[in-house]
Amino acid sequence: MCLKLGSVGAAVPRLDENHQMQVHDAMVRSVEQEARDGVVPMTAACWLVSATA
């Protein structure tokens, strides 16, 4: 499972390895019933836009 996107992706690298695994396991449990052939379809998209001057 990819945990490199969104707010989870920003937070997970700052956690110790034990907590990273806990987040991973919780995420897997939360989406495993939606998986089809090892893929969880994501039917939404969003944009994050930022700028500096």
mmCIF file with all atom_site columns, N, CA, C and O in Angstrom:
data_model
loop_
_atom_site.group_PDB
_atom_site.id
_atom_site.type_symbol
_atom_site.label_atom_id
_atom_site.label_alt_id
_atom_site.label_comp_id
_atom_site.label_asym_id
_atom_site.label_entity_id
_atom_site.label_seq_id
_atom_site.pdbx_PDB_ins_code
_atom_site.Cartn_x
_atom_site.Cartn_y
_atom_site.Cartn_z
_atom_site.occupancy
_atom_site.B_iso_or_equiv
_atom_site.pdbx_formal_charge
_atom_site.auth_seq_id
_atom_site.auth_comp_id
_atom_site.auth_asym_id
_atom_site.auth_atom_id
_atom_site.pdbx_PDB_model_num
ATOM 1   N N  . MET A 1 1  ? 0.849   -1.175 0.000  1.00 0.00 ? 1  MET A N  1
ATOM 2   C CA . MET A 1 1  ? 0.000   0.000  0.000  1.00 0.00 ? 1  MET A CA 1
ATOM 3   C C  . MET A 1 1  ? 0.888   1.229  0.000  1.00 0.00 ? 1  MET A C  1
ATOM 4   O O  . MET A 1 1  ? 1.852   1.318  0.731  1.00 0.00 ? 1  MET A O  1
ATOM 5   N N  . CYS A 1 2  ? 0.516   2.174  -0.818 1.00 0.00 ? 2  CYS A N  1
ATOM 6   C CA . CYS A 1 2  ? 1.280   3.409  -0.918 1.00 0.00 ? 2  CYS A CA 1
ATOM 7   C C  . CYS A 1 2  ? 0.815   4.398  0.139  1.00 0.00 ? 2  CYS A C  1
ATOM 8   O O  . CYS A 1 2  ? -0.364  4.739  0.200  1.00 0.00 ? 2  CYS A O  1
ATOM 9   N N  . LEU A 1 3  ? 1.720   4.832  0.967  1.00 0.00 ? 3  LEU A N  1
ATOM 10  C CA . LEU A 1 3  ? 1.402   5.828  1.986  1.00 0.00 ? 3  LEU A CA 1
ATOM 11  C C  . LEU A 1 3  ? 2.150   7.124  1.703  1.00 0.00 ? 3  LEU A C  1
ATOM 12  O O  . LEU A 1 3  ? 2.497   7.850  2.608  1.00 0.00 ? 3  LEU A O  1
ATOM 13  N N  . LYS A 1 4  ? 2.411   7.389  0.449  1.00 0.00 ? 4  LYS A N  1
ATOM 14  C CA . LYS A 1 4  ? 3.206   8.558  0.083  1.00 0.00 ? 4  LYS A CA 1
ATOM 15  C C  . LYS A 1 4  ? 2.363   9.700  -0.460 1.00 0.00 ? 4  LYS A C  1
ATOM 16  O O  . LYS A 1 4  ? 2.903   10.668 -0.958 1.00 0.00 ? 4  LYS A O  1
ATOM 17  N N  . LEU A 1 5  ? 1.043   9.597  -0.354 1.00 0.00 ? 5  LEU A N  1
ATOM 18  C CA . LEU A 1 5  ? 0.159   10.618 -0.899 1.00 0.00 ? 5  LEU A CA 1
ATOM 19  C C  . LEU A 1 5  ? -0.641  11.291 0.199  1.00 0.00 ? 5  LEU A C  1
ATOM 20  O O  . LEU A 1 5  ? -0.926  10.686 1.229  1.00 0.00 ? 5  LEU A O  1
ATOM 21  N N  . GLY A 1 6  ? -1.035  12.518 -0.033 1.00 0.00 ? 6  GLY A N  1
ATOM 22  C CA . GLY A 1 6  ? -1.935  13.214 0.871  1.00 0.00 ? 6  GLY A CA 1
ATOM 23  C C  . GLY A 1 6  ? -1.336  13.522 2.231  1.00 0.00 ? 6  GLY A C  1
ATOM 24  O O  . GLY A 1 6  ? -0.123  13.503 2.425  1.00 0.00 ? 6  GLY A O  1
ATOM 25  N N  . SER A 1 7  ? -2.221  13.796 3.168  1.00 0.00 ? 7  SER A N  1
ATOM 26  C CA . SER A 1 7  ? -1.771  14.169 4.509  1.00 0.00 ? 7  SER A CA 1
ATOM 27  C C  . SER A 1 7  ? -1.079  13.018 5.225  1.00 0.00 ? 7  SER A C  1
ATOM 28  O O  . SER A 1 7  ? -0.162  13.228 6.017  1.00 0.00 ? 7  SER A O  1
ATOM 29  N N  . VAL A 1 8  ? -1.503  11.790 4.932  1.00 0.00 ? 8  VAL A N  1
ATOM 30  C CA . VAL A 1 8  ? -0.825  10.624 5.521  1.00 0.00 ? 8  VAL A CA 1
ATOM 31  C C  . VAL A 1 8  ? 0.611   10.563 5.018  1.00 0.00 ? 8  VAL A C  1
ATOM 32  O O  . VAL A 1 8  ? 1.539   10.327 5.783  1.00 0.00 ? 8  VAL A O  1
ATOM 33  N N  . GLY A 1 9  ? 0.789   10.798 3.737  1.00 0.00 ? 9  GLY A N  1
ATOM 34  C CA . GLY A 1 9  ? 2.126   10.773 3.151  1.00 0.00 ? 9  GLY A CA 1
ATOM 35  C C  . GLY A 1 9  ? 3.054   11.808 3.742  1.00 0.00 ? 9  GLY A C  1
ATOM 36  O O  . GLY A 1 9  ? 4.267   11.602 3.818  1.00 0.00 ? 9  GLY A O  1
ATOM 37  N N  . ALA A 1 10 ? 2.505   12.924 4.176  1.00 0.00 ? 10 ALA A N  1
ATOM 38  C CA . ALA A 1 10 ? 3.323   13.966 4.799  1.00 0.00 ? 10 ALA A CA 1
ATOM 39  C C  . ALA A 1 10 ? 3.683   13.619 6.237  1.00 0.00 ? 10 ALA A C  1
ATOM 40  O O  . ALA A 1 10 ? 4.751   13.971 6.726  1.00 0.00 ? 10 ALA A O  1
ATOM 41  N N  . ALA A 1 11 ? 2.785   12.920 6.930  1.00 0.00 ? 11 ALA A N  1
ATOM 42  C CA . ALA A 1 11 ? 2.988   12.638 8.352  1.00 0.00 ? 11 ALA A CA 1
ATOM 43  C C  . ALA A 1 11 ? 3.787   11.368 8.623  1.00 0.00 ? 11 ALA A C  1
ATOM 44  O O  . ALA A 1 11 ? 4.593   11.324 9.549  1.00 0.00 ? 11 ALA A O  1
ATOM 45  N N  . VAL A 1 12 ? 3.571   10.329 7.831  1.00 0.00 ? 12 VAL A N  1
ATOM 46  C CA . VAL A 1 12 ? 4.170   9.021  8.116  1.00 0.00 ? 12 VAL A CA 1
ATOM 47  C C  . VAL A 1 12 ? 5.704   9.052  8.184  1.00 0.00 ? 12 VAL A C  1
ATOM 48  O O  . VAL A 1 12 ? 6.280   8.442  9.083  1.00 0.00 ? 12 VAL A O  1
ATOM 49  N N  . PRO A 1 13 ? 6.398   9.734  7.277  1.00 0.00 ? 13 PRO A N  1
ATOM 50  C CA . PRO A 1 13 ? 7.864   9.710  7.353  1.00 0.00 ? 13 PRO A CA 1
ATOM 51  C C  . PRO A 1 13 ? 8.432   10.268 8.658  1.00 0.00 ? 13 PRO A C  1
ATOM 52  O O  . PRO A 1 13 ? 9.554   9.942  9.031  1.00 0.00 ? 13 PRO A O  1
ATOM 53  N N  . ARG A 1 14 ? 7.665   11.061 9.368  1.00 0.00 ? 14 ARG A N  1
ATOM 54  C CA . ARG A 1 14 ? 8.144   11.644 10.630 1.00 0.00 ? 14 ARG A CA 1
ATOM 55  C C  . ARG A 1 14 ? 7.949   10.703 11.811 1.00 0.00 ? 14 ARG A C  1
ATOM 56  O O  . ARG A 1 14 ? 8.418   10.988 12.910 1.00 0.00 ? 14 ARG A O  1
ATOM 57  N N  . LEU A 1 15 ? 7.256   9.589  11.592 1.00 0.00 ? 15 LEU A N  1
ATOM 58  C CA . LEU A 1 15 ? 6.998   8.630  12.665 1.00 0.00 ? 15 LEU A CA 1
ATOM 59  C C  . LEU A 1 15 ? 8.125   7.617  12.772 1.00 0.00 ? 15 LEU A C  1
ATOM 60  O O  . LEU A 1 15 ? 8.814   7.342  11.791 1.00 0.00 ? 15 LEU A O  1
ATOM 61  N N  . ASP A 1 16 ? 8.259   7.024  13.958 1.00 0.00 ? 16 ASP A N  1
ATOM 62  C CA . ASP A 1 16 ? 9.222   5.937  14.087 1.00 0.00 ? 16 ASP A CA 1
ATOM 63  C C  . ASP A 1 16 ? 8.663   4.709  13.360 1.00 0.00 ? 16 ASP A C  1
ATOM 64  O O  . ASP A 1 16 ? 7.493   4.663  12.989 1.00 0.00 ? 16 ASP A O  1
ATOM 65  N N  . GLU A 1 17 ? 9.526   3.727  13.136 1.00 0.00 ? 17 GLU A N  1
ATOM 66  C CA . GLU A 1 17 ? 9.152   2.556  12.335 1.00 0.00 ? 17 GLU A CA 1
ATOM 67  C C  . GLU A 1 17 ? 7.943   1.813  12.900 1.00 0.00 ? 17 GLU A C  1
ATOM 68  O O  . GLU A 1 17 ? 7.071   1.371  12.145 1.00 0.00 ? 17 GLU A O  1
ATOM 69  N N  . ASN A 1 18 ? 7.854   1.688  14.209 1.00 0.00 ? 18 ASN A N  1
ATOM 70  C CA . ASN A 1 18 ? 6.728   0.998  14.832 1.00 0.00 ? 18 ASN A CA 1
ATOM 71  C C  . ASN A 1 18 ? 5.410   1.700  14.504 1.00 0.00 ? 18 ASN A C  1
ATOM 72  O O  . ASN A 1 18 ? 4.435   1.057  14.123 1.00 0.00 ? 18 ASN A O  1
ATOM 73  N N  . HIS A 1 19 ? 5.386   3.014  14.646 1.00 0.00 ? 19 HIS A N  1
ATOM 74  C CA . HIS A 1 19 ? 4.157   3.757  14.345 1.00 0.00 ? 19 HIS A CA 1
ATOM 75  C C  . HIS A 1 19 ? 3.854   3.762  12.848 1.00 0.00 ? 19 HIS A C  1
ATOM 76  O O  . HIS A 1 19 ? 2.685   3.753  12.452 1.00 0.00 ? 19 HIS A O  1
ATOM 77  N N  . GLN A 1 20 ? 4.879   3.768  12.011 1.00 0.00 ? 20 GLN A N  1
ATOM 78  C CA . GLN A 1 20 ? 4.645   3.665  10.571 1.00 0.00 ? 20 GLN A CA 1
ATOM 79  C C  . GLN A 1 20 ? 3.929   2.363  10.241 1.00 0.00 ? 20 GLN A C  1
ATOM 80  O O  . GLN A 1 20 ? 2.985   2.348  9.439  1.00 0.00 ? 20 GLN A O  1
ATOM 81  N N  . MET A 1 21 ? 4.348   1.281  10.853 1.00 0.00 ? 21 MET A N  1
ATOM 82  C CA . MET A 1 21 ? 3.704   -0.016 10.615 1.00 0.00 ? 21 MET A CA 1
ATOM 83  C C  . MET A 1 21 ? 2.265   -0.026 11.144 1.00 0.00 ? 21 MET A C  1
ATOM 84  O O  . MET A 1 21 ? 1.387   -0.612 10.525 1.00 0.00 ? 21 MET A O  1
ATOM 85  N N  . GLN A 1 22 ? 2.025   0.633  12.268 1.00 0.00 ? 22 GLN A N  1
ATOM 86  C CA . GLN A 1 22 ? 0.666   0.706  12.803 1.00 0.00 ? 22 GLN A CA 1
ATOM 87  C C  . GLN A 1 22 ? -0.247  1.467  11.843 1.00 0.00 ? 22 GLN A C  1
ATOM 88  O O  . GLN A 1 22 ? -1.391  1.055  11.610 1.00 0.00 ? 22 GLN A O  1
ATOM 89  N N  . VAL A 1 23 ? 0.254   2.563  11.272 1.00 0.00 ? 23 VAL A N  1
ATOM 90  C CA . VAL A 1 23 ? -0.528  3.325  10.299 1.00 0.00 ? 23 VAL A CA 1
ATOM 91  C C  . VAL A 1 23 ? -0.789  2.473  9.063  1.00 0.00 ? 23 VAL A C  1
ATOM 92  O O  . VAL A 1 23 ? -1.917  2.389  8.566  1.00 0.00 ? 23 VAL A O  1
ATOM 93  N N  . HIS A 1 24 ? 0.252   1.805  8.580  1.00 0.00 ? 24 HIS A N  1
ATOM 94  C CA . HIS A 1 24 ? 0.113   0.939  7.406  1.00 0.00 ? 24 HIS A CA 1
ATOM 95  C C  . HIS A 1 24 ? -0.952  -0.120 7.644  1.00 0.00 ? 24 HIS A C  1
ATOM 96  O O  . HIS A 1 24 ? -1.856  -0.311 6.830  1.00 0.00 ? 24 HIS A O  1
ATOM 97  N N  . ASP A 1 25 ? -0.864  -0.811 8.762  1.00 0.00 ? 25 ASP A N  1
ATOM 98  C CA . ASP A 1 25 ? -1.814  -1.888 9.066  1.00 0.00 ? 25 ASP A CA 1
ATOM 99  C C  . ASP A 1 25 ? -3.243  -1.354 9.189  1.00 0.00 ? 25 ASP A C  1
ATOM 100 O O  . ASP A 1 25 ? -4.190  -1.987 8.707  1.00 0.00 ? 25 ASP A O  1
ATOM 101 N N  . ALA A 1 26 ? -3.408  -0.187 9.808  1.00 0.00 ? 26 ALA A N  1
ATOM 102 C CA . ALA A 1 26 ? -4.743  0.406  9.935  1.00 0.00 ? 26 ALA A CA 1
ATOM 103 C C  . ALA A 1 26 ? -5.303  0.792  8.573  1.00 0.00 ? 26 ALA A C  1
ATOM 104 O O  . ALA A 1 26 ? -6.493  0.588  8.309  1.00 0.00 ? 26 ALA A O  1
ATOM 105 N N  . MET A 1 27 ? -4.452  1.327  7.708  1.00 0.00 ? 27 MET A N  1
ATOM 106 C CA . MET A 1 27 ? -4.906  1.704  6.369  1.00 0.00 ? 27 MET A CA 1
ATOM 107 C C  . MET A 1 27 ? -5.317  0.465  5.572  1.00 0.00 ? 27 MET A C  1
ATOM 108 O O  . MET A 1 27 ? -6.330  0.472  4.887  1.00 0.00 ? 27 MET A O  1
ATOM 109 N N  . VAL A 1 28 ? -4.536  -0.586 5.659  1.00 0.00 ? 28 VAL A N  1
ATOM 110 C CA . VAL A 1 28 ? -4.864  -1.821 4.945  1.00 0.00 ? 28 VAL A CA 1
ATOM 111 C C  . VAL A 1 28 ? -6.204  -2.360 5.431  1.00 0.00 ? 28 VAL A C  1
ATOM 112 O O  . VAL A 1 28 ? -7.069  -2.706 4.627  1.00 0.00 ? 28 VAL A O  1
ATOM 113 N N  . ARG A 1 29 ? -6.392  -2.413 6.739  1.00 0.00 ? 29 ARG A N  1
ATOM 114 C CA . ARG A 1 29 ? -7.668  -2.911 7.282  1.00 0.00 ? 29 ARG A CA 1
ATOM 115 C C  . ARG A 1 29 ? -8.842  -2.058 6.811  1.00 0.00 ? 29 ARG A C  1
ATOM 116 O O  . ARG A 1 29 ? -9.927  -2.575 6.547  1.00 0.00 ? 29 ARG A O  1
ATOM 117 N N  . SER A 1 30 ? -8.624  -0.751 6.691  1.00 0.00 ? 30 SER A N  1
ATOM 118 C CA . SER A 1 30 ? -9.735  0.133  6.338  1.00 0.00 ? 30 SER A CA 1
ATOM 119 C C  . SER A 1 30 ? -10.172 0.012  4.880  1.00 0.00 ? 30 SER A C  1
ATOM 120 O O  . SER A 1 30 ? -11.303 0.345  4.554  1.00 0.00 ? 30 SER A O  1
ATOM 121 N N  . VAL A 1 31 ? -9.290  -0.477 3.998  1.00 0.00 ? 31 VAL A N  1
ATOM 122 C CA . VAL A 1 31 ? -9.651  -0.554 2.575  1.00 0.00 ? 31 VAL A CA 1
ATOM 123 C C  . VAL A 1 31 ? -9.674  -1.971 2.015  1.00 0.00 ? 31 VAL A C  1
ATOM 124 O O  . VAL A 1 31 ? -10.081 -2.167 0.876  1.00 0.00 ? 31 VAL A O  1
ATOM 125 N N  . GLU A 1 32 ? -9.297  -2.961 2.798  1.00 0.00 ? 32 GLU A N  1
ATOM 126 C CA . GLU A 1 32 ? -9.166  -4.310 2.247  1.00 0.00 ? 32 GLU A CA 1
ATOM 127 C C  . GLU A 1 32 ? -10.473 -4.873 1.698  1.00 0.00 ? 32 GLU A C  1
ATOM 128 O O  . GLU A 1 32 ? -10.463 -5.640 0.744  1.00 0.00 ? 32 GLU A O  1
ATOM 129 N N  . GLN A 1 33 ? -11.599 -4.488 2.249  1.00 0.00 ? 33 GLN A N  1
ATOM 130 C CA . GLN A 1 33 ? -12.871 -5.008 1.739  1.00 0.00 ? 33 GLN A CA 1
ATOM 131 C C  . GLN A 1 33 ? -13.212 -4.422 0.373  1.00 0.00 ? 33 GLN A C  1
ATOM 132 O O  . GLN A 1 33 ? -14.054 -4.960 -0.337 1.00 0.00 ? 33 GLN A O  1
ATOM 133 N N  . GLU A 1 34 ? -12.574 -3.319 -0.006 1.00 0.00 ? 34 GLU A N  1
ATOM 134 C CA . GLU A 1 34 ? -12.805 -2.699 -1.310 1.00 0.00 ? 34 GLU A CA 1
ATOM 135 C C  . GLU A 1 34 ? -11.866 -3.233 -2.392 1.00 0.00 ? 34 GLU A C  1
ATOM 136 O O  . GLU A 1 34 ? -12.049 -2.926 -3.572 1.00 0.00 ? 34 GLU A O  1
ATOM 137 N N  . ALA A 1 35 ? -10.853 -3.997 -2.018 1.00 0.00 ? 35 ALA A N  1
ATOM 138 C CA . ALA A 1 35 ? -9.833  -4.460 -2.961 1.00 0.00 ? 35 ALA A CA 1
ATOM 139 C C  . ALA A 1 35 ? -10.398 -5.482 -3.940 1.00 0.00 ? 35 ALA A C  1
ATOM 140 O O  . ALA A 1 35 ? -11.185 -6.356 -3.561 1.00 0.00 ? 35 ALA A O  1
ATOM 141 N N  . ARG A 1 36 ? -9.983  -5.341 -5.182 1.00 0.00 ? 36 ARG A N  1
ATOM 142 C CA . ARG A 1 36 ? -10.322 -6.287 -6.240 1.00 0.00 ? 36 ARG A CA 1
ATOM 143 C C  . ARG A 1 36 ? -9.025  -6.666 -6.942 1.00 0.00 ? 36 ARG A C  1
ATOM 144 O O  . ARG A 1 36 ? -8.368  -5.804 -7.518 1.00 0.00 ? 36 ARG A O  1
ATOM 145 N N  . ASP A 1 37 ? -8.652  -7.926 -6.847 1.00 0.00 ? 37 ASP A N  1
ATOM 146 C CA . ASP A 1 37 ? -7.408  -8.409 -7.449 1.00 0.00 ? 37 ASP A CA 1
ATOM 147 C C  . ASP A 1 37 ? -6.197  -7.608 -6.970 1.00 0.00 ? 37 ASP A C  1
ATOM 148 O O  . ASP A 1 37 ? -5.304  -7.265 -7.738 1.00 0.00 ? 37 ASP A O  1
ATOM 149 N N  . GLY A 1 38 ? -6.191  -7.260 -5.683 1.00 0.00 ? 38 GLY A N  1
ATOM 150 C CA . GLY A 1 38 ? -5.052  -6.556 -5.103 1.00 0.00 ? 38 GLY A CA 1
ATOM 151 C C  . GLY A 1 38 ? -5.016  -5.063 -5.375 1.00 0.00 ? 38 GLY A C  1
ATOM 152 O O  . GLY A 1 38 ? -4.047  -4.393 -5.054 1.00 0.00 ? 38 GLY A O  1
ATOM 153 N N  . VAL A 1 39 ? -6.093  -4.524 -5.958 1.00 0.00 ? 39 VAL A N  1
ATOM 154 C CA . VAL A 1 39 ? -6.152  -3.099 -6.281 1.00 0.00 ? 39 VAL A CA 1
ATOM 155 C C  . VAL A 1 39 ? -7.370  -2.485 -5.604 1.00 0.00 ? 39 VAL A C  1
ATOM 156 O O  . VAL A 1 39 ? -8.452  -3.060 -5.636 1.00 0.00 ? 39 VAL A O  1
ATOM 157 N N  . VAL A 1 40 ? -7.179  -1.326 -5.007 1.00 0.00 ? 40 VAL A N  1
ATOM 158 C CA . VAL A 1 40 ? -8.293  -0.585 -4.437 1.00 0.00 ? 40 VAL A CA 1
ATOM 159 C C  . VAL A 1 40 ? -8.556  0.606  -5.353 1.00 0.00 ? 40 VAL A C  1
ATOM 160 O O  . VAL A 1 40 ? -7.754  1.527  -5.421 1.00 0.00 ? 40 VAL A O  1
ATOM 161 N N  . PRO A 1 41 ? -9.677  0.564  -6.086 1.00 0.00 ? 41 PRO A N  1
ATOM 162 C CA . PRO A 1 41 ? -9.962  1.679  -6.988 1.00 0.00 ? 41 PRO A CA 1
ATOM 163 C C  . PRO A 1 41 ? -10.287 2.952  -6.208 1.00 0.00 ? 41 PRO A C  1
ATOM 164 O O  . PRO A 1 41 ? -11.028 2.910  -5.231 1.00 0.00 ? 41 PRO A O  1
ATOM 165 N N  . MET A 1 42 ? -9.700  4.029  -6.621 1.00 0.00 ? 42 MET A N  1
ATOM 166 C CA . MET A 1 42 ? -9.985  5.333  -6.025 1.00 0.00 ? 42 MET A CA 1
ATOM 167 C C  . MET A 1 42 ? -10.795 6.127  -7.045 1.00 0.00 ? 42 MET A C  1
ATOM 168 O O  . MET A 1 42 ? -10.283 6.469  -8.109 1.00 0.00 ? 42 MET A O  1
ATOM 169 N N  . THR A 1 43 ? -12.034 6.390  -6.728 1.00 0.00 ? 43 THR A N  1
ATOM 170 C CA . THR A 1 43 ? -12.930 7.010  -7.700 1.00 0.00 ? 43 THR A CA 1
ATOM 171 C C  . THR A 1 43 ? -13.052 8.518  -7.513 1.00 0.00 ? 43 THR A C  1
ATOM 172 O O  . THR A 1 43 ? -14.001 9.125  -7.959 1.00 0.00 ? 43 THR A O  1
ATOM 173 N N  . ALA A 1 44 ? -12.098 9.110  -6.860 1.00 0.00 ? 44 ALA A N  1
ATOM 174 C CA . ALA A 1 44 ? -12.115 10.553 -6.682 1.00 0.00 ? 44 ALA A CA 1
ATOM 175 C C  . ALA A 1 44 ? -10.726 11.110 -6.953 1.00 0.00 ? 44 ALA A C  1
ATOM 176 O O  . ALA A 1 44 ? -9.729  10.395 -6.932 1.00 0.00 ? 44 ALA A O  1
ATOM 177 N N  . ALA A 1 45 ? -10.691 12.365 -7.219 1.00 0.00 ? 45 ALA A N  1
ATOM 178 C CA . ALA A 1 45 ? -9.415  13.046 -7.440 1.00 0.00 ? 45 ALA A CA 1
ATOM 179 C C  . ALA A 1 45 ? -9.473  14.408 -6.770 1.00 0.00 ? 45 ALA A C  1
ATOM 180 O O  . ALA A 1 45 ? -10.541 14.987 -6.581 1.00 0.00 ? 45 ALA A O  1
ATOM 181 N N  . CYS A 1 46 ? -8.342  14.900 -6.400 1.00 0.00 ? 46 CYS A N  1
ATOM 182 C CA . CYS A 1 46 ? -8.283  16.242 -5.836 1.00 0.00 ? 46 CYS A CA 1
ATOM 183 C C  . CYS A 1 46 ? -6.955  16.870 -6.212 1.00 0.00 ? 46 CYS A C  1
ATOM 184 O O  . CYS A 1 46 ? -6.010  16.184 -6.603 1.00 0.00 ? 46 CYS A O  1
ATOM 185 N N  . TRP A 1 47 ? -6.913  18.158 -6.144 1.00 0.00 ? 47 TRP A N  1
ATOM 186 C CA . TRP A 1 47 ? -5.716  18.908 -6.489 1.00 0.00 ? 47 TRP A CA 1
ATOM 187 C C  . TRP A 1 47 ? -5.239  19.662 -5.254 1.00 0.00 ? 47 TRP A C  1
ATOM 188 O O  . TRP A 1 47 ? -6.037  20.171 -4.479 1.00 0.00 ? 47 TRP A O  1
ATOM 189 N N  . LEU A 1 48 ? -3.956  19.747 -5.089 1.00 0.00 ? 48 LEU A N  1
ATOM 190 C CA . LEU A 1 48 ? -3.353  20.576 -4.054 1.00 0.00 ? 48 LEU A CA 1
ATOM 191 C C  . LEU A 1 48 ? -2.455  21.560 -4.784 1.00 0.00 ? 48 LEU A C  1
ATOM 192 O O  . LEU A 1 48 ? -1.477  21.174 -5.423 1.00 0.00 ? 48 LEU A O  1
ATOM 193 N N  . VAL A 1 49 ? -2.820  22.811 -4.696 1.00 0.00 ? 49 VAL A N  1
ATOM 194 C CA . VAL A 1 49 ? -2.081  23.841 -5.412 1.00 0.00 ? 49 VAL A CA 1
ATOM 195 C C  . VAL A 1 49 ? -1.513  24.807 -4.391 1.00 0.00 ? 49 VAL A C  1
ATOM 196 O O  . VAL A 1 49 ? -2.215  25.239 -3.468 1.00 0.00 ? 49 VAL A O  1
ATOM 197 N N  . SER A 1 50 ? -0.266  25.159 -4.538 1.00 0.00 ? 50 SER A N  1
ATOM 198 C CA . SER A 1 50 ? 0.331   26.162 -3.678 1.00 0.00 ? 50 SER A CA 1
ATOM 199 C C  . SER A 1 50 ? 1.226   27.059 -4.509 1.00 0.00 ? 50 SER A C  1
ATOM 200 O O  . SER A 1 50 ? 1.635   26.704 -5.620 1.00 0.00 ? 50 SER A O  1
ATOM 201 N N  . ALA A 1 51 ? 1.491   28.211 -3.981 1.00 0.00 ? 51 ALA A N  1
ATOM 202 C CA . ALA A 1 51 ? 2.343   29.168 -4.692 1.00 0.00 ? 51 ALA A CA 1
ATOM 203 C C  . ALA A 1 51 ? 3.080   30.034 -3.691 1.00 0.00 ? 51 ALA A C  1
ATOM 204 O O  . ALA A 1 51 ? 2.634   30.221 -2.562 1.00 0.00 ? 51 ALA A O  1
ATOM 205 N N  . THR A 1 52 ? 4.190   30.525 -4.110 1.00 0.00 ? 52 THR A N  1
ATOM 206 C CA . THR A 1 52 ? 4.934   31.496 -3.313 1.00 0.00 ? 52 THR A CA 1
ATOM 207 C C  . THR A 1 52 ? 5.297   32.661 -4.214 1.00 0.00 ? 52 THR A C  1
ATOM 208 O O  . THR A 1 52 ? 5.423   32.514 -5.423 1.00 0.00 ? 52 THR A O  1
ATOM 209 N N  . ALA A 1 53 ? 5.449   33.812 -3.598 1.00 0.00 ? 53 ALA A N  1
ATOM 210 C CA . ALA A 1 53 ? 5.795   34.989 -4.386 1.00 0.00 ? 53 ALA A CA 1
ATOM 211 C C  . ALA A 1 53 ? 7.203   35.448 -4.045 1.00 0.00 ? 53 ALA A C  1
ATOM 212 O O  . ALA A 1 53 ? 7.752   35.159 -3.046 1.00 0.00 ? 53 ALA A O  1
#
